[in-house]
Coordinates of C-alpha atoms in Angstrom, one line a residue:
X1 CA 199.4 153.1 -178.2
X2 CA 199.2 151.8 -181.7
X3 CA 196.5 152.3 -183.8
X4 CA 195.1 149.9 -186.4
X5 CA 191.9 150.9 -188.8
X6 CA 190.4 148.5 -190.2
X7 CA 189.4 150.3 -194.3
X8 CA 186.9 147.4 -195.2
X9 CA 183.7 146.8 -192.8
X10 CA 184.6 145.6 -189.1
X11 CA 181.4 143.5 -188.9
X12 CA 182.3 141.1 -191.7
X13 CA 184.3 138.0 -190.4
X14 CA 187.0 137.7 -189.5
X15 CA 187.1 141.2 -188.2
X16 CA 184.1 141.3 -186.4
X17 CA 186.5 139.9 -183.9
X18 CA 188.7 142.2 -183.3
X19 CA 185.9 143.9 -181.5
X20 CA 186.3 148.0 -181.1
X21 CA 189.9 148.9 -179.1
X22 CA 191.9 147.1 -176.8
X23 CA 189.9 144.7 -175.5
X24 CA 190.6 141.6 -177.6
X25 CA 194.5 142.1 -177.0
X26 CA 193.7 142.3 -173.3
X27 CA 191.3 139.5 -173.2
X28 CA 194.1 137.2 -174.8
X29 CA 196.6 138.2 -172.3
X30 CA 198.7 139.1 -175.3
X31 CA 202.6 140.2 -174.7
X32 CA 201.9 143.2 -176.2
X33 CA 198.1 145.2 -175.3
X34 CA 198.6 148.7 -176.4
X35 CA 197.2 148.1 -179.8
X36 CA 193.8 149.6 -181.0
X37 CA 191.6 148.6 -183.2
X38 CA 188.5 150.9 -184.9
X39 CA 186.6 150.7 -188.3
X40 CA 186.4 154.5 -187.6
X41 CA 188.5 156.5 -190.2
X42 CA 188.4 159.5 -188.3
X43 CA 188.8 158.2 -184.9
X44 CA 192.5 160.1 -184.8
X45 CA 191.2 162.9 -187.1
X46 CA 192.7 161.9 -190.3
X47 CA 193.4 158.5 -191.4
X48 CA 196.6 159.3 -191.6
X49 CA 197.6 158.8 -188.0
X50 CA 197.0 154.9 -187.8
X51 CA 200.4 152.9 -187.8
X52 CA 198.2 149.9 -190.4
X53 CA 195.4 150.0 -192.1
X54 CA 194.4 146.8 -192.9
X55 CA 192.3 145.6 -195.8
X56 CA 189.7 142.3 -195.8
X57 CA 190.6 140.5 -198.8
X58 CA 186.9 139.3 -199.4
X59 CA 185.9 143.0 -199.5
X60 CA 188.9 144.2 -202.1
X61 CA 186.0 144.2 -205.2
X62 CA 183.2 146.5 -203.8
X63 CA 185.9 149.1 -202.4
X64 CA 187.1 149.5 -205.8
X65 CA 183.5 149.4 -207.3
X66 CA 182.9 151.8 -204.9
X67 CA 185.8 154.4 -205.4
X68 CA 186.3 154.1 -201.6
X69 CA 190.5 153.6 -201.3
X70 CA 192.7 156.0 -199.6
X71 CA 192.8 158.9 -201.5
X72 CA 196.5 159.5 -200.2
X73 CA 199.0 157.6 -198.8
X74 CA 202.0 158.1 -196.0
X75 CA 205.2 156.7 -195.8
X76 CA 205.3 155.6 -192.1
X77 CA 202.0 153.8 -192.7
X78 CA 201.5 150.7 -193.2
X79 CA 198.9 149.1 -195.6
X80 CA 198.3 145.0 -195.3
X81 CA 196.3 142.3 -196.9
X82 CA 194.3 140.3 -194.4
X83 CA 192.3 136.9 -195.7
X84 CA 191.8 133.5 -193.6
X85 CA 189.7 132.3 -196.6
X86 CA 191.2 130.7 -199.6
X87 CA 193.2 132.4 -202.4
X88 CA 191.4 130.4 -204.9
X89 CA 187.9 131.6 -204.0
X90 CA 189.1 134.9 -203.9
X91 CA 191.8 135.1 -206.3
X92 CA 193.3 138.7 -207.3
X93 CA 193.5 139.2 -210.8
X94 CA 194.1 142.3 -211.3
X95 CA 197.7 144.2 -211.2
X96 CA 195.6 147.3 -208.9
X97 CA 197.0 145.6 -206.0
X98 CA 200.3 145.3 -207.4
X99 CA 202.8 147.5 -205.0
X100 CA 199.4 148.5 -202.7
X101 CA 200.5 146.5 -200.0
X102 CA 203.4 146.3 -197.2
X103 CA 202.2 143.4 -195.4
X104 CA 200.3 140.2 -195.7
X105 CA 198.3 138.2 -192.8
X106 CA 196.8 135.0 -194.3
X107 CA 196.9 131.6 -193.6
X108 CA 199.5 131.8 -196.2
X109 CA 203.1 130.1 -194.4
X110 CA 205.1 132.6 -196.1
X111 CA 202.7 135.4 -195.2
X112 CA 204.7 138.2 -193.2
X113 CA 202.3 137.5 -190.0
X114 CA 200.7 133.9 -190.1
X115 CA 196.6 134.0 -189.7
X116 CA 195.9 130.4 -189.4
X117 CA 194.3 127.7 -187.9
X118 CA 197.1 125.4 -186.3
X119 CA 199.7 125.1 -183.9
X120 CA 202.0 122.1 -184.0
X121 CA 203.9 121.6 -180.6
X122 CA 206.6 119.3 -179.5
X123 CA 206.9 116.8 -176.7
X124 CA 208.3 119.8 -174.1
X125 CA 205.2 122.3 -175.1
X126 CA 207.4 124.5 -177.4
X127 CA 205.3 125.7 -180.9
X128 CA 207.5 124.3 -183.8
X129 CA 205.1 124.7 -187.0
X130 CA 203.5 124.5 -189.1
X131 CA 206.1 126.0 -190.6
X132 CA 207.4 125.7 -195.2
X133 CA 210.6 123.5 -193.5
X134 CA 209.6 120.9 -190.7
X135 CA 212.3 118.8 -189.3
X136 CA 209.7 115.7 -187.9
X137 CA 210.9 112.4 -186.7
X138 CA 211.3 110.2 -189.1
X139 CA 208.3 107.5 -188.4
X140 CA 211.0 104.6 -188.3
X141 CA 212.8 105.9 -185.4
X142 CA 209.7 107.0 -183.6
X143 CA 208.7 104.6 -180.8
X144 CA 205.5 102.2 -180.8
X145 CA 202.3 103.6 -179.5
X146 CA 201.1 102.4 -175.5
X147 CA 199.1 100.1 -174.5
X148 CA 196.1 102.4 -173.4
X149 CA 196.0 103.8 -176.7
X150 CA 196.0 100.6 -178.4
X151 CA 193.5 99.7 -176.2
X152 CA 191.2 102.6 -177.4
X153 CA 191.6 102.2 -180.9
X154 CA 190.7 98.1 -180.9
X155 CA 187.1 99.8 -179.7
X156 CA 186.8 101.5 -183.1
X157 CA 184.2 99.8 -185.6
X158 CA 183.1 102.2 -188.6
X159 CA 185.6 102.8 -191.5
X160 CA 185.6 106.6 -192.2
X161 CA 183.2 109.6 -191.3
X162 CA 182.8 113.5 -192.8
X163 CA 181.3 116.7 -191.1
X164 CA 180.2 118.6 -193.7
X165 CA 177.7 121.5 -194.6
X166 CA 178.6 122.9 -198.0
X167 CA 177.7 120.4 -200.7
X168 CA 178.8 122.3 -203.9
X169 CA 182.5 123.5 -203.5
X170 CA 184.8 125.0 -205.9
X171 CA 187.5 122.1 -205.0
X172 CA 184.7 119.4 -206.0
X173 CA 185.3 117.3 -203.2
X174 CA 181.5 116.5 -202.9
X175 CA 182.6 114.5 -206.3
X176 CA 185.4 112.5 -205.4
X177 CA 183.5 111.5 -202.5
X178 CA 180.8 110.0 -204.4
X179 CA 183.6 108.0 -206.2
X180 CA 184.7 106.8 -202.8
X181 CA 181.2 106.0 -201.7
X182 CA 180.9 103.9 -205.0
X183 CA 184.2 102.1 -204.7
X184 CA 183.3 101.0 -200.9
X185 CA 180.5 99.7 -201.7
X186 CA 182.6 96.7 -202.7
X187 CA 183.2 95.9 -199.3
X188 CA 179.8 96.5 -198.1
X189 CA 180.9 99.9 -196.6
X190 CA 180.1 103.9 -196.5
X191 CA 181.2 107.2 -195.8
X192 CA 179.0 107.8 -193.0
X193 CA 178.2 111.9 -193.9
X194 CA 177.1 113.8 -191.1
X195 CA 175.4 117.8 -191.6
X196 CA 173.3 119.0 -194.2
X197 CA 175.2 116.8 -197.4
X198 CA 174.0 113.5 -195.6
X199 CA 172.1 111.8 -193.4
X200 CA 173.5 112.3 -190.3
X201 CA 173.5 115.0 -187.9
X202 CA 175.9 117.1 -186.0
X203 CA 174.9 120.5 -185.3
X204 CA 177.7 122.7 -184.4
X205 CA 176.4 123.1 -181.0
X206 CA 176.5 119.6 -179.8
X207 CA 180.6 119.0 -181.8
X208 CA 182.3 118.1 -179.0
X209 CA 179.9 114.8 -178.4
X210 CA 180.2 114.5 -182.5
X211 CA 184.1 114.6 -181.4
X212 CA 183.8 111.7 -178.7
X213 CA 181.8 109.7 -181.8
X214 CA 184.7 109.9 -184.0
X215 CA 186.8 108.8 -181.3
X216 CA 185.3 106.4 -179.8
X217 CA 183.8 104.8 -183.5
X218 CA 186.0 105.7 -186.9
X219 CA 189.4 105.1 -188.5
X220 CA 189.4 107.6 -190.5
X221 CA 188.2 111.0 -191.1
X222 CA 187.9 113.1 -194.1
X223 CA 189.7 116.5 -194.0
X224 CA 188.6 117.4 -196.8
X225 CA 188.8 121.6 -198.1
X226 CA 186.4 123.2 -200.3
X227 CA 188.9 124.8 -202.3
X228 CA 192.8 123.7 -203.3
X229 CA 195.1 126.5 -202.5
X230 CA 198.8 127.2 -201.3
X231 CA 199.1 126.3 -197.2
X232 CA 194.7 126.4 -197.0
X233 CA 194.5 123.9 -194.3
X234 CA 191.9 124.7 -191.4
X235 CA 190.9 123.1 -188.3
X236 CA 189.4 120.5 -190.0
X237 CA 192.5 118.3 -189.3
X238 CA 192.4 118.6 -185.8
X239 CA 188.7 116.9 -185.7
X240 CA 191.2 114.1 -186.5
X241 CA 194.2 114.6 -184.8
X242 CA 192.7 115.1 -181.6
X243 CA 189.9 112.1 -181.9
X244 CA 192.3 108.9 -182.4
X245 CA 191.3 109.2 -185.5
X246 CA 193.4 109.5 -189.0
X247 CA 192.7 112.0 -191.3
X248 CA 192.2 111.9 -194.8
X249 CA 193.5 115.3 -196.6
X250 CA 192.4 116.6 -199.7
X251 CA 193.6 120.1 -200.2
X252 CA 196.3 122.4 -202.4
X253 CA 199.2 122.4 -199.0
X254 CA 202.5 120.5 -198.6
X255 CA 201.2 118.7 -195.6
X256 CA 204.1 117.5 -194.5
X257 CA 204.4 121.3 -193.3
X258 CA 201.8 119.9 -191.2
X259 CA 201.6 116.6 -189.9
X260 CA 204.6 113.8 -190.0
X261 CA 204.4 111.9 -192.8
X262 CA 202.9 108.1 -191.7
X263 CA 200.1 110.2 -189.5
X264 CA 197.5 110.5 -192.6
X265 CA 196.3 109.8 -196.0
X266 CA 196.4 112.7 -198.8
X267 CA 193.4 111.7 -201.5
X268 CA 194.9 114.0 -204.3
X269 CA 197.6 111.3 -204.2
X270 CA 195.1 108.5 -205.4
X271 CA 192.6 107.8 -207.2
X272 CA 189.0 106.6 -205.4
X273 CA 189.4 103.2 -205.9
X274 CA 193.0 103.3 -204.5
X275 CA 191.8 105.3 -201.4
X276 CA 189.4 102.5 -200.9
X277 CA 191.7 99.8 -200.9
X278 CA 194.1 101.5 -198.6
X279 CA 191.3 102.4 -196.1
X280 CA 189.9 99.1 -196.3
X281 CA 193.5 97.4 -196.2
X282 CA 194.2 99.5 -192.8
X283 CA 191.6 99.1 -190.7
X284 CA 191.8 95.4 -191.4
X285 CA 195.2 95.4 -190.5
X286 CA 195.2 96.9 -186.7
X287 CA 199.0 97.0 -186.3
X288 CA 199.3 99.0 -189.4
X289 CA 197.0 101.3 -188.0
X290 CA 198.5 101.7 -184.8
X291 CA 201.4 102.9 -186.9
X292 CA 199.6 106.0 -188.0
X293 CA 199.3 107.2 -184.5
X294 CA 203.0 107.2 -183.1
X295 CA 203.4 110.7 -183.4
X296 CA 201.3 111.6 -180.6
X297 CA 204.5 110.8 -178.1
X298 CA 206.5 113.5 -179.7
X299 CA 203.8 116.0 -180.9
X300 CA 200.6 117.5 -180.2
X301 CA 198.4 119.9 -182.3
X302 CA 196.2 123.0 -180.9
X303 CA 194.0 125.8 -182.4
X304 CA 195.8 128.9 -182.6
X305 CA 194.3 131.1 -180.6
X306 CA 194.5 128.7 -177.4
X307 CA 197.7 130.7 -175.9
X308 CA 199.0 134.0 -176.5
X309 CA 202.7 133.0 -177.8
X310 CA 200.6 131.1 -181.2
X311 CA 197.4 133.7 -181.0
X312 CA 197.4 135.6 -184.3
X313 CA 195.5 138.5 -183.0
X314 CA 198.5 138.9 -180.7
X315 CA 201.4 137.8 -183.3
X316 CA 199.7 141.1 -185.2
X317 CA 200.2 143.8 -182.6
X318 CA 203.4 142.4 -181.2
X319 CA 204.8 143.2 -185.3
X320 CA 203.2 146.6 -184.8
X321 CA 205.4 147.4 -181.6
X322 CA 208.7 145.9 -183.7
X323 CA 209.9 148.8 -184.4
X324 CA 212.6 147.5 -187.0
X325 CA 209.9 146.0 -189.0
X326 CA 207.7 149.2 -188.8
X327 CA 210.7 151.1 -190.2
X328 CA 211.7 148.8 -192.9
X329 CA 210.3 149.3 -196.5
X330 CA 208.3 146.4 -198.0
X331 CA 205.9 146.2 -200.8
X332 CA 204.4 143.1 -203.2
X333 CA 205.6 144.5 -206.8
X334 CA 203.8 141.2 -207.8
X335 CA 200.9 140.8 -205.6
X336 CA 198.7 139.2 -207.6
X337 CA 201.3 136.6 -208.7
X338 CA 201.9 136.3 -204.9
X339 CA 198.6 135.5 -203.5
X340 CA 196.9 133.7 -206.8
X341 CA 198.0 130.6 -208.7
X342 CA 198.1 130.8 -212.6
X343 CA 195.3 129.3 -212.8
X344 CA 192.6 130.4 -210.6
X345 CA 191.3 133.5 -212.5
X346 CA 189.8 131.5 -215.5
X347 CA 188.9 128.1 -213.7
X348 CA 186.1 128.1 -211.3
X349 CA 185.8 124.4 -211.8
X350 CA 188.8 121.9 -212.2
X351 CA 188.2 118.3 -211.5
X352 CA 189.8 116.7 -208.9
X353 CA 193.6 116.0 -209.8
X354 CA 194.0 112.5 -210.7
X355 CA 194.2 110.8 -214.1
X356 CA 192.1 107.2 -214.0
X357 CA 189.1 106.2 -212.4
X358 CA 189.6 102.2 -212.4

């Protein structure tokens, strides 16, 4: 058995999930089940005797406000930074962390085991990404979409929608949206906002028929993440993906270690007025549109935790039982200049990246 403690509080998220022992490994049908999981430092005695302890990154602050880090520290152990929440909300500024930790599991792509929301696929079902090097098709040589999708996207009426319940967001998006809003209104048009920031509604309990309203309705959707960091995409994109719908990105990732270029928009490429225009142009152009769906012959895109091969719970305690990794030395000399961008620890506000406003 491999045992795993978990030093910060197992009923914040994302650990909350992990549940107490081997249930969740069991209950994904992971490769690997004999790993177990307790918020109980003396569940073996002596903390000592876990193979990982694993730290919430959310939670770093009050453990050092409250003196409560290992006292001491063995060789064999292994101590790793978990976080699925973005690096610029919870930047580390501090060099304390600095040659703390053996492992990372964020959402980061270059993390040592991936915690994220996505799984990209190809046309025979094998995971390929998202991944810092994609090798995707290039949209030239990729084929033209059928005639029963074509079909379903002539049914679509309504320019662009956004499900969205936090109005006030570090990356400002709420902001450049209101930009957008004002440059549609040239062509008589709207965001149509649904949650608590407009007047629309989609509780989360009723998403799948918000899903089939995207689908069935909307060119475009807006992607859009509440703060701009390294590889912080979530499952916003698949609203899109998976609904006929093209997204509209607006986040601090490569997307191309995402989605094929052709298949979406990125807004911190344009200004509001540009954006506009181009959504406008496209949805009044239907054969340009059915460009930006082409890549659904040769890809497909999945939560994470759907199958045990791309399950990150599972990813995690199949490292555990590599035995080469567990007997290799790591550590991050430079944490903090790992996980935070230069800028994160003295701006709490930065406008949206773009220069003019015409």
């Amino acid at each position: 058995m491999k045992y795993i403690l978990l030093w910060t509080n197992p009923q914040n998220s994302p650990f909350i999930y992990f549940g107490e022992g081997s249930a969740v490994f069991e209950n994904k049908t992971c490769q690997w089940k004999n790993c177990y999981v307790t918020g109980n430092r003396n569940y073996l005695g002596d903390y000592s005797e876990f193979d990982v302890i694993v730290f919430n990154g959310p939670q770093l602050l009050p453990l050092v406000n409250l003196y409560d880090l290992p006292k001491k520290r063995f060789v064999t152990q292994k101590y790793v930074y978990a976080n699925i929440e973005s690096a610029a909300i919870y930047p580390i500024c501090s060099d304390r962390w600095n040659n703390f930790f053996n492992w990372t599991w964020t959402y980061r792509l270059d993390s040592d085991s991936v915690w994220g929301y996505i799984s990209v696929k190809n046309a025979t079902g094998h995971v390929i990404g998202p991944k810092e090097v994609m090798n995707w098709i290039n949209l030239s040589d990729m084929d033209d979409i059928d005639e029963n999708l074509k079909l379903k996207l002539k049914s679509k009426k309504k320019l662009v929608a956004w499900f969205v319940s936090n109005c006030d967001t570090l990356s400002l998006r709420e902001e450049y949206v209101k930009d957008v809003q004002q440059e549609l209104q040239k062509y008589n048009l709207d965001v149509d906002i649904f949650g608590s920031c407009g007047k629309h509604q989609c509780p989360r309990d009723i998403m799948p028929r918000c899903l089939d309203v995207l689908k069935r309705d909307y060119y475009f959707y807006f992607a859009f993440e509440n703060a701009i960091s390294q590889d912080y995409v979530t499952e916003k994109i698949l609203y899109a993906l998976n609904s006929n719908t093209v997204p509209v990105v607006y986040g601090g990732a490569n997307y191309s270690r995402f989605m094929p270029e052709g298949s979406y928009l990125n807004a911190r490429e344009m200004t509001p007025l540009i954006l506009a225009r181009k959504m406008f142009a496209i949805s009044r152009n239907i054969e340009m549109y059915y460009m930006y769906f082409r890549w659904k012959k040769y890809y497909s895109y999945h939560f994470r935790h759907e199958t045990p091969d791309t399950d990150d719970y599972c990813n995690f305690c199949a490292m555990i039982n590599n035995e080469y990794l567990m007997k290799t030395t790591t550590i991050y000399e430079h944490f903090n200049k790992w996980w935070t961008a230069n800028d994160s620890c003295f701006l709490k506000n930065d406008k949206y990246l773009y220069d003019d406003k015409k």
